[in-house]
JSON list of C-alpha atoms in Angstrom, two decimals:
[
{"chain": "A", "resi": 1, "resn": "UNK", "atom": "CA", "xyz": [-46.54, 15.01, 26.90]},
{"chain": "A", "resi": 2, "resn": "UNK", "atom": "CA", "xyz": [-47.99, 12.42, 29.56]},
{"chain": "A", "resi": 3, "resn": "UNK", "atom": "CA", "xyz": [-50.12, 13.89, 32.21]},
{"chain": "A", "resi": 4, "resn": "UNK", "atom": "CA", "xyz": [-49.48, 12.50, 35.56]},
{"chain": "A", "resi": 5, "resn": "UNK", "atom": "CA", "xyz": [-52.31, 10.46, 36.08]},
{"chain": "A", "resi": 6, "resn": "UNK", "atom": "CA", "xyz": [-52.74, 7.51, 38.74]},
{"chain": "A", "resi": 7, "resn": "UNK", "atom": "CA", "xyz": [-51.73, 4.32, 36.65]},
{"chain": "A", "resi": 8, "resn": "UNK", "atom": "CA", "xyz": [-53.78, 1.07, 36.79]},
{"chain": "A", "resi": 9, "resn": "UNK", "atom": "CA", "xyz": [-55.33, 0.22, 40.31]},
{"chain": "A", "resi": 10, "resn": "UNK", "atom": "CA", "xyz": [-51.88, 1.65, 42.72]},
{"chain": "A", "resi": 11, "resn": "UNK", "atom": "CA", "xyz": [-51.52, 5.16, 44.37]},
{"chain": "A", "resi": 12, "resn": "UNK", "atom": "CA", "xyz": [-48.13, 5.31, 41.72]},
{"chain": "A", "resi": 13, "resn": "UNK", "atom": "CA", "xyz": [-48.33, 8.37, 39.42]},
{"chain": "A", "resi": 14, "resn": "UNK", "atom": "CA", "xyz": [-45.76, 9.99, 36.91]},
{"chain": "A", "resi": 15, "resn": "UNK", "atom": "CA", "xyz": [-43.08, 11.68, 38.51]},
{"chain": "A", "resi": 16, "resn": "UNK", "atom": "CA", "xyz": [-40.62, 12.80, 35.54]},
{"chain": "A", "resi": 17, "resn": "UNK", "atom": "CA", "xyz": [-39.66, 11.51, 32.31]},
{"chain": "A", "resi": 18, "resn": "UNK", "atom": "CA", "xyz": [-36.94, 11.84, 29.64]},
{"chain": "A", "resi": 19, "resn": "UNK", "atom": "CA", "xyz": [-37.28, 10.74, 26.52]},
{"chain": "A", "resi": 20, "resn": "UNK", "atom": "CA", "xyz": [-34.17, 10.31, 23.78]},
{"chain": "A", "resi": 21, "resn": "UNK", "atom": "CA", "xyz": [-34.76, 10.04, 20.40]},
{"chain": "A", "resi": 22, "resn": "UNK", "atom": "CA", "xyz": [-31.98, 7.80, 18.61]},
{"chain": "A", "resi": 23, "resn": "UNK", "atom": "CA", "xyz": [-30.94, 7.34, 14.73]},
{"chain": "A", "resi": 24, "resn": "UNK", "atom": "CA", "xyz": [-32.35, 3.77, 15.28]},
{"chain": "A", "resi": 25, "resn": "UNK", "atom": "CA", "xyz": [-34.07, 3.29, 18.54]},
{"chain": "A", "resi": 26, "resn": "UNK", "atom": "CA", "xyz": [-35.84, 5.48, 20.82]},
{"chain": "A", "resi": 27, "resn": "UNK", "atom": "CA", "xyz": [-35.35, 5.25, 24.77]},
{"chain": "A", "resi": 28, "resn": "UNK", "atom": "CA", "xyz": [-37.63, 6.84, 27.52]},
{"chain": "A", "resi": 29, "resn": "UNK", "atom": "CA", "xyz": [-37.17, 6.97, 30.92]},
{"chain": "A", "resi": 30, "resn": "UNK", "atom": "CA", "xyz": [-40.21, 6.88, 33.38]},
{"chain": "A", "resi": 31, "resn": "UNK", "atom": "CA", "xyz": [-40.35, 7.78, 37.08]},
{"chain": "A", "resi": 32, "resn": "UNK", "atom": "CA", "xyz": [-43.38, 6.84, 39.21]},
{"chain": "A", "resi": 33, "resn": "UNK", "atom": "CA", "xyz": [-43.87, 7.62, 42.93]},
{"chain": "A", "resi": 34, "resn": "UNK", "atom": "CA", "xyz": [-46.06, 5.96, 45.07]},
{"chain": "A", "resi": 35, "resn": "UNK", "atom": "CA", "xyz": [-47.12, 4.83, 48.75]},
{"chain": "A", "resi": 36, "resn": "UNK", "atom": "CA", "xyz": [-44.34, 1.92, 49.79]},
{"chain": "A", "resi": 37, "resn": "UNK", "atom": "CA", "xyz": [-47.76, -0.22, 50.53]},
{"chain": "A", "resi": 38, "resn": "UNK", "atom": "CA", "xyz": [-48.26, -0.87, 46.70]},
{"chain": "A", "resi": 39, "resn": "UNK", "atom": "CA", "xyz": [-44.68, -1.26, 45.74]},
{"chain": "A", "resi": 40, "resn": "UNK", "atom": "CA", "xyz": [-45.12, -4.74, 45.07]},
{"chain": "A", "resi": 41, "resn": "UNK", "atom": "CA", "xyz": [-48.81, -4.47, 43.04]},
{"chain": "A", "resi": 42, "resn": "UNK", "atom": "CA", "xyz": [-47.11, -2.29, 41.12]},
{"chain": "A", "resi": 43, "resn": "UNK", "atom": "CA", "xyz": [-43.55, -3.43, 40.34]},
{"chain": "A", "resi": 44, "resn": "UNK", "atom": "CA", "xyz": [-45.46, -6.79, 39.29]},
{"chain": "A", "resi": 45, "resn": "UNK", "atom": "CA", "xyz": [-47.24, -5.01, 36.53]},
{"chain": "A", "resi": 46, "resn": "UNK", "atom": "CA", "xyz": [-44.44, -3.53, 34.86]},
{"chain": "A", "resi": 47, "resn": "UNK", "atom": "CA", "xyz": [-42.90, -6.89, 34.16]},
{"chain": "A", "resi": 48, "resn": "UNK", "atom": "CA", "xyz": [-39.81, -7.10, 31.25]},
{"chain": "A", "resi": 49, "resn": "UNK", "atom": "CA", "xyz": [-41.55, -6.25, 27.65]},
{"chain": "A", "resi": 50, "resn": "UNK", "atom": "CA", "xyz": [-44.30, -5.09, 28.19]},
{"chain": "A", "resi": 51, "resn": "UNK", "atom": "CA", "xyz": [-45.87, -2.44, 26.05]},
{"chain": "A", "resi": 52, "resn": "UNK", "atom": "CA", "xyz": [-46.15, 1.09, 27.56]},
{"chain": "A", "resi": 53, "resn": "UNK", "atom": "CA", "xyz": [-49.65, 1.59, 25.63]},
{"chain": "A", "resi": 54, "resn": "UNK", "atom": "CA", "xyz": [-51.37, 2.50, 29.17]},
{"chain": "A", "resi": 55, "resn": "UNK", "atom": "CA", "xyz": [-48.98, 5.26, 29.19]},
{"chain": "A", "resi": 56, "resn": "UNK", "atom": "CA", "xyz": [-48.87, 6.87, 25.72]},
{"chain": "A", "resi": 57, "resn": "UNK", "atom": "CA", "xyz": [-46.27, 4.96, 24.27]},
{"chain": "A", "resi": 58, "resn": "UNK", "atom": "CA", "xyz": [-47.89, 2.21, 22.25]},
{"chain": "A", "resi": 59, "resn": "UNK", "atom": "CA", "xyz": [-44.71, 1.58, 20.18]},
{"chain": "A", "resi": 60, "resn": "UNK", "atom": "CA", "xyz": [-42.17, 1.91, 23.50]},
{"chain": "A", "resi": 61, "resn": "UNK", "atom": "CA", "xyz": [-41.30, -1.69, 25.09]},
{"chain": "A", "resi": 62, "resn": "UNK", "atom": "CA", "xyz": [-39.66, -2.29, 28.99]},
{"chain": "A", "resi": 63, "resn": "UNK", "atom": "CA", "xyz": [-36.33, -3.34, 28.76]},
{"chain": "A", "resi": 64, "resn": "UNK", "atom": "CA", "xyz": [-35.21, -2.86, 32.64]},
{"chain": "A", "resi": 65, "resn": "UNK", "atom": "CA", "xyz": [-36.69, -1.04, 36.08]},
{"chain": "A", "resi": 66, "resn": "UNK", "atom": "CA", "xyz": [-35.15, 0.50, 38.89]},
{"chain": "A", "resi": 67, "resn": "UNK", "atom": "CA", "xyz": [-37.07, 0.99, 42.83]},
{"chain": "A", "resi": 68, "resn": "UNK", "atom": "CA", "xyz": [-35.50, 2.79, 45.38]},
{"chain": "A", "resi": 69, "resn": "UNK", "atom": "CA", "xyz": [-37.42, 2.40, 48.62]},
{"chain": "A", "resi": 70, "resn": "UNK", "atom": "CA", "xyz": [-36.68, 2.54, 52.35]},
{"chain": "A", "resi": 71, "resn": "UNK", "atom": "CA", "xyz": [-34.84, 4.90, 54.34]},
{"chain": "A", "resi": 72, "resn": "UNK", "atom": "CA", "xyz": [-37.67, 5.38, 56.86]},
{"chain": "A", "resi": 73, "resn": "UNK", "atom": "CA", "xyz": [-39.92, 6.74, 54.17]},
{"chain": "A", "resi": 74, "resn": "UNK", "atom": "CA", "xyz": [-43.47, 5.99, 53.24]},
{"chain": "A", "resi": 75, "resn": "UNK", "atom": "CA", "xyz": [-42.89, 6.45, 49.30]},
{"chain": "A", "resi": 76, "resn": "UNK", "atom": "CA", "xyz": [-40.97, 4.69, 46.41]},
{"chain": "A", "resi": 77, "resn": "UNK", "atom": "CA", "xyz": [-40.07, 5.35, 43.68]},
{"chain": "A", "resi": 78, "resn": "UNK", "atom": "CA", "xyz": [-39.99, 3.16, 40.50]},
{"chain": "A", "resi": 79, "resn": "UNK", "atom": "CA", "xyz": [-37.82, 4.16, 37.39]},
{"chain": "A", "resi": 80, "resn": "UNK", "atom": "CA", "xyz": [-39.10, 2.38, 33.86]},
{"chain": "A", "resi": 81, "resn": "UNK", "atom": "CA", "xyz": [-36.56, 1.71, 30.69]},
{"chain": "A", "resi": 82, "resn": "UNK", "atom": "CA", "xyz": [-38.02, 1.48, 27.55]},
{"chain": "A", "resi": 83, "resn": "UNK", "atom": "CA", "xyz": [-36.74, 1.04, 24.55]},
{"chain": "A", "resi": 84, "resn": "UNK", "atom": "CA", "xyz": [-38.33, 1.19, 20.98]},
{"chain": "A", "resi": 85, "resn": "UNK", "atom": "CA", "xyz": [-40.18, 4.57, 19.07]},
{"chain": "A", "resi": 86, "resn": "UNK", "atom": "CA", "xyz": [-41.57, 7.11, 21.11]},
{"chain": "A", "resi": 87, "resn": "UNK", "atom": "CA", "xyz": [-44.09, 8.18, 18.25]},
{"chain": "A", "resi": 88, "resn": "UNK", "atom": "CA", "xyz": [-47.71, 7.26, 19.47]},
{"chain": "A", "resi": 89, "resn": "UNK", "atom": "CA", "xyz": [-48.95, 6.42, 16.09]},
{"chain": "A", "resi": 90, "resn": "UNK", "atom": "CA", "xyz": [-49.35, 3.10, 15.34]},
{"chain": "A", "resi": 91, "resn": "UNK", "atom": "CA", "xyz": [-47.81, 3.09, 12.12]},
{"chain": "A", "resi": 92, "resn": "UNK", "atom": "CA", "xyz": [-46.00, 0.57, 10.72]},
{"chain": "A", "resi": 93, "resn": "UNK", "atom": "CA", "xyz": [-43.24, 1.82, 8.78]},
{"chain": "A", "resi": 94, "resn": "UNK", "atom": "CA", "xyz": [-42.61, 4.39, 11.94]},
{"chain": "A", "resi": 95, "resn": "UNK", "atom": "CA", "xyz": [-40.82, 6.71, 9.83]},
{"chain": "A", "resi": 96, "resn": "UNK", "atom": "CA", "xyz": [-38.88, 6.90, 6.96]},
{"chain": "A", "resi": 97, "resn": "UNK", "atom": "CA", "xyz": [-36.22, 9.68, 6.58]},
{"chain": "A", "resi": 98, "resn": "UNK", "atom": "CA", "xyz": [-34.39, 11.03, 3.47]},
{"chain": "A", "resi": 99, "resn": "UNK", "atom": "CA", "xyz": [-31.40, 12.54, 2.90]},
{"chain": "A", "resi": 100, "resn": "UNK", "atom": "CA", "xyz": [-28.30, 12.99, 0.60]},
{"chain": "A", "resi": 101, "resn": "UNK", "atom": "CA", "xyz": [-24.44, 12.02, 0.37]},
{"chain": "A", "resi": 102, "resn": "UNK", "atom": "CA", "xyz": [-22.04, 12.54, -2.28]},
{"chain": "A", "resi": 103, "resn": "UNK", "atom": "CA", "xyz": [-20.70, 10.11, -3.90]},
{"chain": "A", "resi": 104, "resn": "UNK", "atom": "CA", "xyz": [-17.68, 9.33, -7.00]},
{"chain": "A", "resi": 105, "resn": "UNK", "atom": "CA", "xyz": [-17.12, 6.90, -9.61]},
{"chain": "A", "resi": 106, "resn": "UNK", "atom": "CA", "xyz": [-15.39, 5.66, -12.74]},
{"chain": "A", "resi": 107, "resn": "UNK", "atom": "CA", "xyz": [-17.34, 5.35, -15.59]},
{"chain": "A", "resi": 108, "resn": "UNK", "atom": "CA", "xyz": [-16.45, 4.23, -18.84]},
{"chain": "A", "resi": 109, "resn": "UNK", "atom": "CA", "xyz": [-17.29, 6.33, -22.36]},
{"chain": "A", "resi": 110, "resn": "UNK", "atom": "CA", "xyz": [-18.31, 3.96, -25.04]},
{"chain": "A", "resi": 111, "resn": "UNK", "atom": "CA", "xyz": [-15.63, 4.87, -27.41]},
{"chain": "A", "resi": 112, "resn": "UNK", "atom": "CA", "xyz": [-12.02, 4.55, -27.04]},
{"chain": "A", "resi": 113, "resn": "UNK", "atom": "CA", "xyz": [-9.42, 7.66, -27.48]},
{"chain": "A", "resi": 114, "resn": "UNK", "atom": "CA", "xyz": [-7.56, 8.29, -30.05]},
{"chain": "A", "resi": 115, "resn": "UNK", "atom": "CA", "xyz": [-5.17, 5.86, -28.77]},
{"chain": "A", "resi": 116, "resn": "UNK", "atom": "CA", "xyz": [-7.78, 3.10, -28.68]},
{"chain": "A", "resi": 117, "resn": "UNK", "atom": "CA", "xyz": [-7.84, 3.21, -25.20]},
{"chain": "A", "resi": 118, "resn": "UNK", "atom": "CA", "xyz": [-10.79, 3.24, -22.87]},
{"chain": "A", "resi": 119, "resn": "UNK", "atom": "CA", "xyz": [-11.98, 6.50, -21.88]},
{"chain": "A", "resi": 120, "resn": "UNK", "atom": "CA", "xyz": [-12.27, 6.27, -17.77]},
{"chain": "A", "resi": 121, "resn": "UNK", "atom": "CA", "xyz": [-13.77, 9.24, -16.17]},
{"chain": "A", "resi": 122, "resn": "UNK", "atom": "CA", "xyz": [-14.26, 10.11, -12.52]},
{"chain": "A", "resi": 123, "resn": "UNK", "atom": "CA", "xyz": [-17.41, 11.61, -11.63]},
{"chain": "A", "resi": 124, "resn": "UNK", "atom": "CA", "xyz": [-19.17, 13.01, -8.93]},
{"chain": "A", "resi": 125, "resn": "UNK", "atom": "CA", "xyz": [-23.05, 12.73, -8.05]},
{"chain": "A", "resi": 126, "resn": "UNK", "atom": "CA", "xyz": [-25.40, 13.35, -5.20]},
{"chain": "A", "resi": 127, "resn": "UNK", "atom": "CA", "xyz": [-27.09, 9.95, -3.92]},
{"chain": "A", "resi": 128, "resn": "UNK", "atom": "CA", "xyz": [-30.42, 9.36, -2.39]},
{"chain": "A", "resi": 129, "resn": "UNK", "atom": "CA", "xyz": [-30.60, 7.54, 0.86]},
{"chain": "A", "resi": 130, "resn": "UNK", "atom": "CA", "xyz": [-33.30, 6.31, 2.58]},
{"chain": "A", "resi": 131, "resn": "UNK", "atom": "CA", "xyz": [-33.17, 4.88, 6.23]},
{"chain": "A", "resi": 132, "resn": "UNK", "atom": "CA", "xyz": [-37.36, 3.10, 7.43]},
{"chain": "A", "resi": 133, "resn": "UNK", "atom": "CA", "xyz": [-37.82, 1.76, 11.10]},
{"chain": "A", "resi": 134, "resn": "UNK", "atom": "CA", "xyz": [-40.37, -0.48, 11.48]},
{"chain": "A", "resi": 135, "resn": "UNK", "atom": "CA", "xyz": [-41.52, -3.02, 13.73]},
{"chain": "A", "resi": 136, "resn": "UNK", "atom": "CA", "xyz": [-41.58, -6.59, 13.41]},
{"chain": "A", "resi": 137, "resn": "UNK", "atom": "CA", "xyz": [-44.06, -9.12, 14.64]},
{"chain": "A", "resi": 138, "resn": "UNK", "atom": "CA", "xyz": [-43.11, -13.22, 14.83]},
{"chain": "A", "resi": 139, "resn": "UNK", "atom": "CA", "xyz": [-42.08, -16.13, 16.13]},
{"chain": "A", "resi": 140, "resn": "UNK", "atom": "CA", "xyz": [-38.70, -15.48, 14.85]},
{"chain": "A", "resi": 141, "resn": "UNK", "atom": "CA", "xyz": [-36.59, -12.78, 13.83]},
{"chain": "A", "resi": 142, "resn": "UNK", "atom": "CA", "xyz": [-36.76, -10.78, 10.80]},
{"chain": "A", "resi": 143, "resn": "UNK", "atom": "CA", "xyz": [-34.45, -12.04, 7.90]},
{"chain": "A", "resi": 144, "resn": "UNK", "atom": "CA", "xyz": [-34.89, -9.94, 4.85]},
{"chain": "A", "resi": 145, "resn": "UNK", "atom": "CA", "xyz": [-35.70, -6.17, 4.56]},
{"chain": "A", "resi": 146, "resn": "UNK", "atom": "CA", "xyz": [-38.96, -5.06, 3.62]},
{"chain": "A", "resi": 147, "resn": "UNK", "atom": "CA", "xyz": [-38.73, -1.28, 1.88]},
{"chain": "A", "resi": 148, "resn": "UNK", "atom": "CA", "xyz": [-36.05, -1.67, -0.70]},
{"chain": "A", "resi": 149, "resn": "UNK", "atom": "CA", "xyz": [-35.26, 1.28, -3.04]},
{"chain": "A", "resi": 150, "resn": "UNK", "atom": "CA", "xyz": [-37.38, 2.53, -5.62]},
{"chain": "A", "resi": 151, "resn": "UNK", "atom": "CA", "xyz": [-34.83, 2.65, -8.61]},
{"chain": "A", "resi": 152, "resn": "UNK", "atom": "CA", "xyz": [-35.26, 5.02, -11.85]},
{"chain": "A", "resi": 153, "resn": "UNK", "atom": "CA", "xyz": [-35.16, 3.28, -15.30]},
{"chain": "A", "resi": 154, "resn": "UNK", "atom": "CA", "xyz": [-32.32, 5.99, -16.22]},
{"chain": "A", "resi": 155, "resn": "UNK", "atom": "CA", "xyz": [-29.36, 8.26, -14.91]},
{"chain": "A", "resi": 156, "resn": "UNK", "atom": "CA", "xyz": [-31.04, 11.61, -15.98]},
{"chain": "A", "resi": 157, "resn": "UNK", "atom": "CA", "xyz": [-29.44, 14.47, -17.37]},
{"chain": "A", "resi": 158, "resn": "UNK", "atom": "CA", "xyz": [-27.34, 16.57, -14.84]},
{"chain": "A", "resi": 159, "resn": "UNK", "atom": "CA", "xyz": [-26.80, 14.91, -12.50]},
{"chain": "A", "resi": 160, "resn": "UNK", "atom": "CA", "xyz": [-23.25, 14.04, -12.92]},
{"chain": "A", "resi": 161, "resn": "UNK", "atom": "CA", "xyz": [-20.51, 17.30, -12.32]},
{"chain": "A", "resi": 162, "resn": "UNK", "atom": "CA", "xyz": [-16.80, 17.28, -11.42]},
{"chain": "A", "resi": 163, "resn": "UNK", "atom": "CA", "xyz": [-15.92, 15.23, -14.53]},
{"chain": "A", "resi": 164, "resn": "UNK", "atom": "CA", "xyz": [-12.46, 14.49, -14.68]},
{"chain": "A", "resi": 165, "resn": "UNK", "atom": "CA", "xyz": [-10.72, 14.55, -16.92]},
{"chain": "A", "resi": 166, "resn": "UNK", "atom": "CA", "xyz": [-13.05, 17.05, -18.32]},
{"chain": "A", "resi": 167, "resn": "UNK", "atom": "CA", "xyz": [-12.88, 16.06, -21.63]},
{"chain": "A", "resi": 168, "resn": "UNK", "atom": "CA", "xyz": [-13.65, 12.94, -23.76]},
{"chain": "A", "resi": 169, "resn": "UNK", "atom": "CA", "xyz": [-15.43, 11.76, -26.33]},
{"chain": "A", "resi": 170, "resn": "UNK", "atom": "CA", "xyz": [-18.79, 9.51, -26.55]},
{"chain": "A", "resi": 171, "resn": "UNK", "atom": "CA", "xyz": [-21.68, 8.77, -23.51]},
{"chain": "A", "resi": 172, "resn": "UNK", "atom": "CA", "xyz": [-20.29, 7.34, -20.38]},
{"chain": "A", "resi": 173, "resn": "UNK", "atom": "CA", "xyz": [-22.10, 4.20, -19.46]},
{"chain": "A", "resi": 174, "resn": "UNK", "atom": "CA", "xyz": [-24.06, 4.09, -16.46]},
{"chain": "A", "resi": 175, "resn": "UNK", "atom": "CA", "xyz": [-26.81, 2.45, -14.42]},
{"chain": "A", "resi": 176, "resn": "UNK", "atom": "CA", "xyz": [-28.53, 3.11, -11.48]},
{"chain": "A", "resi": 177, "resn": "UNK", "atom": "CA", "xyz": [-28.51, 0.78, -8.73]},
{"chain": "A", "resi": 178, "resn": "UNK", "atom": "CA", "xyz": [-30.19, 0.08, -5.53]},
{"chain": "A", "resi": 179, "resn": "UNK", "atom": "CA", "xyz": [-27.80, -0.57, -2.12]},
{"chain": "A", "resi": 180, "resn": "UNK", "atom": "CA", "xyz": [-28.45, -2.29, 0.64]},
{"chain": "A", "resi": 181, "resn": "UNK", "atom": "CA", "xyz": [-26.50, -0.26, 3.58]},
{"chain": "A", "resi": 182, "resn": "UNK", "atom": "CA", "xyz": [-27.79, -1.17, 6.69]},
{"chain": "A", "resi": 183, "resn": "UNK", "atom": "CA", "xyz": [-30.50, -3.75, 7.88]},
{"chain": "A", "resi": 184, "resn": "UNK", "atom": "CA", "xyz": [-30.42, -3.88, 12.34]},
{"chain": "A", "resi": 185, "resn": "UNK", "atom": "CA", "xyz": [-33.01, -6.03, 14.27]},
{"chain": "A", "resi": 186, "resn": "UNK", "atom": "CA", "xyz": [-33.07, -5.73, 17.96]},
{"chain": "A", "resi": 187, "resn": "UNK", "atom": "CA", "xyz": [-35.86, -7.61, 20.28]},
{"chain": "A", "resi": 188, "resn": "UNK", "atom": "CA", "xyz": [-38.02, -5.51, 22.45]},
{"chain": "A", "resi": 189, "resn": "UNK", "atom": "CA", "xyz": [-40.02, -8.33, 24.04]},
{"chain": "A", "resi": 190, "resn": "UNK", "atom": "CA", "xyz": [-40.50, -11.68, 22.95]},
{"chain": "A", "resi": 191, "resn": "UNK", "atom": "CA", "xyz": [-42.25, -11.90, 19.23]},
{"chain": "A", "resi": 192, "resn": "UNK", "atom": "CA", "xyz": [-41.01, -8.19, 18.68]},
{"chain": "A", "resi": 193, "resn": "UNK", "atom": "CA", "xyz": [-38.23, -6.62, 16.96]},
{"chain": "A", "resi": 194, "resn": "UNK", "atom": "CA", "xyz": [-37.52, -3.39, 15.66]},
{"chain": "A", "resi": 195, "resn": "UNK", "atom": "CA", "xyz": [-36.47, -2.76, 12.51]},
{"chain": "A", "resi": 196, "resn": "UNK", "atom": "CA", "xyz": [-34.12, 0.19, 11.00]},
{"chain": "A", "resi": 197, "resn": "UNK", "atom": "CA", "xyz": [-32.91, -0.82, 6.85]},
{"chain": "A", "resi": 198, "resn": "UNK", "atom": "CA", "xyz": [-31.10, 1.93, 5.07]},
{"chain": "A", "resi": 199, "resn": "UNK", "atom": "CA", "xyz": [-31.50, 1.55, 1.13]},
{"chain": "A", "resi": 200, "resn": "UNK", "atom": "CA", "xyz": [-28.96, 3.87, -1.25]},
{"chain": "A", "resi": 201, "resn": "UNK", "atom": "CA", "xyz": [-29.47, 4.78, -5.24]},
{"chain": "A", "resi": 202, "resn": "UNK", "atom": "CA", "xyz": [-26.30, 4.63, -6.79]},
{"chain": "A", "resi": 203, "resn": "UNK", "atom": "CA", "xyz": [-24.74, 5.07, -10.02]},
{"chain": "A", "resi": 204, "resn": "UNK", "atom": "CA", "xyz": [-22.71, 2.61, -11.20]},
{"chain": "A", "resi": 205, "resn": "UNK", "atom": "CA", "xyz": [-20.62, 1.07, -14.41]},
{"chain": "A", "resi": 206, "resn": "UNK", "atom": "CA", "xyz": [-22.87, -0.56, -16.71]},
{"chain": "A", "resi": 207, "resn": "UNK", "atom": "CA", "xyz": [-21.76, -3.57, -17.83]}
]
């Protein structure tokens, strides 16, 4: 939680925050208050990307202010918009998060009925997804993900269910395979993007 201490060399101190924690980005909102006589020494300093490190949000990057001021009163007030991660820890990946989704396919057995037809069987599985934000650092934006999926060799035992038809004959043929699902860069000040790539284990045909 930030304290409200004076910031930098103005009477402005923290007022309220909110802070919003998104699926991809992270967004705070920061009030300061302060005597009308350092409006300007302050609004200066909290120019468009900077880093709210002086703050306690090292990984949190201005996108847009607010001042309201006037009125016949001595005060103003000065609302910050960051966007970014509100984590303090300087990281980098910021997180990673797991989870799972079910998922169906056709496989096909090896051997043919008794028709000599192929065998195609619907299954059902539970996949592994994996969704890392991290941030990027460069002259120009990120073109290729960095934490791709971690495949297994083999489709162990089990963890196909809901075969249909239920019977057959022979192994069904199978792979696992590693998706790319999602890969979102958005610039929080110049030379800095963030990062969110979603990577998905799948089990497909084998050819």
């Amino acid at each position: 939680m930030p304290a409200a201490n004076y910031i930098g060399d103005t009477s402005y101190r923290l007022f309220s925050y909110n802070e919003t924690e998104g699926e991809e980005l992270d967004t705070l909102s920061y009030v300061l208050k302060g005597n009308l006589t350092d409006l300007e020494t302050e609004s200066a300093y909290w120019s468009r990307g900077k880093v709210g490190s002086s703050i306690g949000y090292p990984n949190m990057y201005l996108q847009s202010k607010n001042i309201s001021a006037g009125g016949g009163s001595s005060f103003a007030t000065i609302t910050l918009n960051f966007t970014g991660f509100l984590t303090s820890e300087l990281n980098n990946p910021i997180d990673i998060t797991d989870s799972i989704t079910l998922q169906s396919v056709t496989l096909v057995s090896d051997e043919v009925d008794s028709e000599g037809r192929d065998q195609n069987i619907q299954v059902q599985y539970m996949a592994q997804q994996t969704t890392t934000r991290w941030i990027y650092r460069g002259s120009s934006a990120p073109t290729a993900p960095r934490f791709p999926a971690i495949v297994p060799s083999e489709v162990a035992g089990g963890v196909l269910f809901g075969h249909y038809p239920a019977k057959y004959s022979g192994t069904l043929q199978k792979k696992h395979v590693g998706r790319l699902n999602q890969f979102d860069r958005v610039e929080l000040a110049t030379g800095v993007w963030a990062v969110t790539e979603t990577w998905s284990i799948r089990i497909e045909p084998e050819a």
